[in-house]
């Protein structure tokens, strides 16, 4: 609510500036705009200072990154794409987590696997919807056979379109079933789920008892949903 109030105040200032520019004389419109624009910048800065700064709302992607940091993850392997770019935006804001850019998803997963084995810790890899996820199957199978704790974070099409067969870019029906027999559990985030809690639970499962790979799927639209709109803990849809 606080964020929305601040935002609307700034937008209102912008609207007033635009209206004043429309009323300016044609021959002096450019000069008038420059003057009004300077005034608006000062006014907007005053609002931001008065309110203590505009606060960016935490998103589902931020929830994932926060969970990774809380669980001690400091390295992630992967490839940015149109589907998971929001996750990468959240990673960019977290200097505590280093990203290793890879050339192919299977290679990225093998690197995460090797990282997990060499350091006796969790390996994390980021992939993307459809083909990007399919490429990691052989590497996840290798991690499964060697009891290597690897967390695969991947995306899917927008939540309301999953399973509808609409031909969305890179849509793959029952994408998670690719990993049914080669992961300890499959976590599929859906509307209302607590992404932060599910990420932490996925990590716990990967590392507990006999370690092994775990699948975490997040629809692209839920990466940008405000964290405040998420459901409570315990709503994860995990399948062994």
Coordinates of C-alpha atoms in Angstrom, one line a residue:
X1 CA 0.0 0.0 0.0
X2 CA 2.8 2.4 0.9
X3 CA 4.6 1.6 -2.4
X4 CA 1.4 2.2 -4.4
X5 CA 0.7 5.5 -2.7
X6 CA 4.2 6.8 -3.5
X7 CA 4.0 5.5 -7.0
X8 CA 0.7 7.3 -7.7
X9 CA 2.0 10.5 -6.3
X10 CA 4.9 10.4 -8.8
X11 CA 2.6 9.5 -11.6
X12 CA 0.3 12.4 -10.7
X13 CA 3.2 14.8 -10.9
X14 CA 4.1 13.5 -14.4
X15 CA 0.5 13.9 -15.5
X16 CA 0.4 17.5 -14.3
X17 CA 3.6 18.3 -16.2
X18 CA 2.2 16.8 -19.4
X19 CA -1.0 18.8 -19.1
X20 CA 0.9 22.0 -18.6
X21 CA 3.0 21.3 -21.7
X22 CA -0.2 20.9 -23.8
X23 CA -1.2 24.4 -22.7
X24 CA 2.1 25.9 -23.7
X25 CA 2.3 28.1 -26.8
X26 CA 3.5 26.2 -30.0
X27 CA 6.6 28.4 -30.5
X28 CA 7.7 27.9 -26.9
X29 CA 6.6 24.4 -26.3
X30 CA 10.1 22.9 -26.3
X31 CA 11.4 25.6 -23.9
X32 CA 8.3 25.2 -21.7
X33 CA 8.7 21.4 -21.6
X34 CA 12.4 21.7 -20.6
X35 CA 11.5 24.1 -17.7
X36 CA 8.6 22.0 -16.6
X37 CA 10.6 18.8 -16.8
X38 CA 13.3 20.3 -14.6
X39 CA 10.7 21.3 -12.1
X40 CA 9.1 17.8 -12.2
X41 CA 12.4 16.2 -11.5
X42 CA 12.9 18.3 -8.4
X43 CA 9.3 17.6 -7.3
X44 CA 9.7 13.8 -7.8
X45 CA 13.0 13.8 -5.9
X46 CA 11.3 15.7 -3.1
X47 CA 8.6 13.0 -2.9
X48 CA 11.1 10.2 -2.9
X49 CA 13.2 11.9 -0.2
X50 CA 10.0 12.7 1.9
X51 CA 8.8 9.1 1.7
X52 CA 12.3 7.6 2.4
X53 CA 12.7 6.3 -1.1
X54 CA 10.5 4.3 -3.5
X55 CA 10.8 0.6 -2.4
X56 CA 10.9 -2.0 -5.1
X57 CA 8.4 -4.8 -4.3
X58 CA 9.9 -8.3 -3.8
X59 CA 8.9 -10.8 -6.5
X60 CA 8.7 -14.5 -6.7
X61 CA 12.2 -14.5 -8.3
X62 CA 13.5 -12.5 -5.3
X63 CA 12.0 -15.2 -3.1
X64 CA 14.0 -17.9 -4.9
X65 CA 17.2 -15.9 -4.6
X66 CA 16.6 -15.1 -1.0
X67 CA 16.0 -18.7 -0.2
X68 CA 19.2 -19.7 -2.0
X69 CA 21.2 -17.2 0.0
X70 CA 19.7 -18.3 3.3
X71 CA 20.6 -21.9 2.6
X72 CA 24.2 -20.9 2.0
X73 CA 24.3 -21.1 -1.8
X74 CA 27.0 -18.9 -3.3
X75 CA 27.3 -20.2 -6.8
X76 CA 24.8 -21.0 -9.6
X77 CA 25.3 -22.4 -13.1
X78 CA 23.0 -21.6 -16.0
X79 CA 22.0 -19.9 -19.1
X80 CA 19.7 -16.8 -19.2
X81 CA 16.7 -17.0 -21.6
X82 CA 13.5 -15.2 -22.4
X83 CA 11.8 -17.5 -19.9
X84 CA 14.0 -17.1 -16.9
X85 CA 15.3 -13.6 -17.4
X86 CA 13.3 -12.4 -14.3
X87 CA 15.3 -14.8 -12.2
X88 CA 18.5 -13.4 -13.5
X89 CA 17.3 -9.9 -12.7
X90 CA 16.9 -11.0 -9.1
X91 CA 20.3 -12.6 -9.1
X92 CA 21.9 -9.4 -10.4
X93 CA 20.8 -7.7 -7.3
X94 CA 22.3 -10.3 -5.0
X95 CA 26.1 -10.0 -5.0
X96 CA 26.5 -12.9 -2.6
X97 CA 25.6 -15.4 -5.3
X98 CA 28.0 -15.9 -8.2
X99 CA 26.6 -16.9 -11.6
X100 CA 28.7 -19.1 -13.9
X101 CA 27.5 -18.6 -17.5
X102 CA 27.5 -21.8 -19.5
X103 CA 27.0 -22.6 -23.2
X104 CA 24.6 -25.5 -23.0
X105 CA 22.1 -26.7 -20.3
X106 CA 23.5 -30.2 -20.0
X107 CA 27.0 -28.8 -19.5
X108 CA 25.7 -26.4 -16.9
X109 CA 24.1 -29.3 -15.0
X110 CA 27.3 -31.4 -15.2
X111 CA 29.2 -28.4 -13.8
X112 CA 26.7 -28.0 -10.9
X113 CA 27.0 -31.8 -10.3
X114 CA 30.8 -31.6 -10.2
X115 CA 30.6 -28.6 -8.0
X116 CA 28.4 -30.5 -5.5
X117 CA 30.7 -33.5 -5.4
X118 CA 33.9 -31.6 -5.1
X119 CA 32.7 -29.4 -2.3
X120 CA 30.3 -31.8 -0.6
X121 CA 27.5 -29.2 -0.9
X122 CA 24.5 -28.3 -3.1
X123 CA 24.9 -27.6 -6.8
X124 CA 22.4 -25.3 -8.4
X125 CA 21.6 -25.0 -12.1
X126 CA 19.1 -22.7 -13.9
X127 CA 17.4 -23.8 -17.1
X128 CA 14.3 -22.7 -19.0
X129 CA 11.0 -23.9 -20.4
X130 CA 10.7 -26.9 -22.8
X131 CA 13.9 -27.7 -24.8
X132 CA 16.1 -26.0 -22.3
X133 CA 14.7 -28.3 -19.6
X134 CA 14.9 -31.3 -21.8
X135 CA 18.6 -30.8 -22.4
X136 CA 19.4 -31.3 -18.7
X137 CA 17.9 -34.8 -18.5
X138 CA 21.1 -36.9 -19.1
X139 CA 23.1 -34.8 -16.7
X140 CA 20.4 -35.0 -14.0
X141 CA 20.3 -38.8 -14.5
X142 CA 24.0 -38.9 -13.9
X143 CA 23.6 -36.9 -10.7
X144 CA 20.8 -39.3 -9.7
X145 CA 22.9 -42.4 -10.1
X146 CA 25.7 -40.8 -8.1
X147 CA 23.6 -39.4 -5.3
X148 CA 24.7 -35.9 -6.1
X149 CA 22.6 -33.1 -4.6
X150 CA 21.7 -30.9 -7.5
X151 CA 18.8 -28.4 -7.5
X152 CA 17.4 -27.8 -11.0
X153 CA 15.5 -24.5 -11.1
X154 CA 13.5 -24.2 -14.4
X155 CA 10.6 -22.3 -15.8
X156 CA 7.3 -23.2 -17.5
X157 CA 4.8 -21.3 -19.5
X158 CA 2.4 -18.9 -17.7
X159 CA 0.5 -20.8 -15.0
X160 CA -3.0 -20.4 -16.4
X161 CA -1.8 -21.8 -19.8
X162 CA -0.1 -25.0 -18.4
X163 CA -1.7 -28.1 -19.8
X164 CA -4.0 -26.2 -22.2
X165 CA -2.1 -27.2 -25.4
X166 CA -2.2 -23.6 -26.7
X167 CA 1.1 -23.8 -28.6
X168 CA 2.8 -21.3 -26.3
X169 CA 6.5 -20.8 -27.1
X170 CA 8.5 -23.9 -25.9
X171 CA 5.4 -25.4 -24.2
X172 CA 6.0 -29.0 -23.2
X173 CA 3.1 -31.0 -21.8
X174 CA 3.9 -32.6 -18.4
X175 CA 7.4 -31.1 -18.5
X176 CA 8.1 -32.3 -14.9
X177 CA 7.5 -36.0 -15.8
X178 CA 10.8 -36.0 -17.6
X179 CA 12.3 -36.2 -14.2
X180 CA 9.9 -38.6 -12.5
X181 CA 12.3 -41.4 -12.2
X182 CA 15.6 -39.5 -11.8
X183 CA 14.9 -37.0 -9.0
X184 CA 14.1 -37.3 -5.3
X185 CA 11.2 -34.9 -5.7
X186 CA 9.5 -32.6 -8.1
X187 CA 8.2 -29.2 -6.9
X188 CA 5.8 -27.3 -9.2
X189 CA 5.0 -23.8 -8.1
X190 CA 1.4 -22.7 -8.9
X191 CA -0.7 -19.7 -8.2
X192 CA -0.8 -19.0 -4.4
X193 CA 2.2 -21.1 -3.5
X194 CA 5.0 -19.7 -1.4
X195 CA 8.0 -19.8 -3.7
X196 CA 10.4 -18.9 -1.0
X197 CA 9.3 -21.7 1.3
X198 CA 9.2 -24.2 -1.6
X199 CA 12.7 -23.4 -2.6
X200 CA 14.0 -24.0 0.9
X201 CA 12.1 -27.3 1.1
X202 CA 13.5 -28.4 -2.3
X203 CA 17.0 -27.7 -1.0
X204 CA 16.3 -29.6 2.2
X205 CA 15.1 -32.6 0.3
X206 CA 18.2 -32.6 -2.0
X207 CA 20.6 -32.6 0.9
X208 CA 18.8 -34.9 3.4
X209 CA 19.1 -38.6 3.9
X210 CA 20.5 -40.0 0.6
X211 CA 21.3 -36.9 -1.4
X212 CA 20.1 -36.5 -4.9
X213 CA 18.8 -34.1 -7.6
X214 CA 15.5 -32.2 -7.1
X215 CA 13.3 -30.5 -9.7
X216 CA 11.8 -27.0 -9.0
X217 CA 9.5 -25.6 -11.7
X218 CA 8.3 -22.0 -11.7
X219 CA 5.9 -20.6 -14.3
X220 CA 7.4 -17.4 -15.9
X221 CA 4.5 -15.2 -14.8
X222 CA 4.9 -16.2 -11.1
X223 CA 8.5 -15.0 -11.2
X224 CA 7.2 -11.5 -11.3
X225 CA 4.2 -11.8 -8.9
X226 CA 4.8 -9.7 -5.7
X227 CA 6.0 -12.0 -2.9
X228 CA 3.1 -10.6 -0.7
X229 CA 0.6 -12.3 -3.0
X230 CA 2.1 -15.8 -2.4
X231 CA 0.4 -18.4 -0.2
X232 CA 1.6 -19.6 3.1
X233 CA 4.3 -22.2 3.7
X234 CA 3.4 -25.9 3.2
X235 CA 1.6 -25.5 0.0
X236 CA 4.2 -27.1 -2.1
X237 CA 3.1 -29.8 -4.6
X238 CA 6.0 -32.2 -4.2
X239 CA 6.0 -35.5 -5.9
X240 CA 8.6 -38.3 -5.3

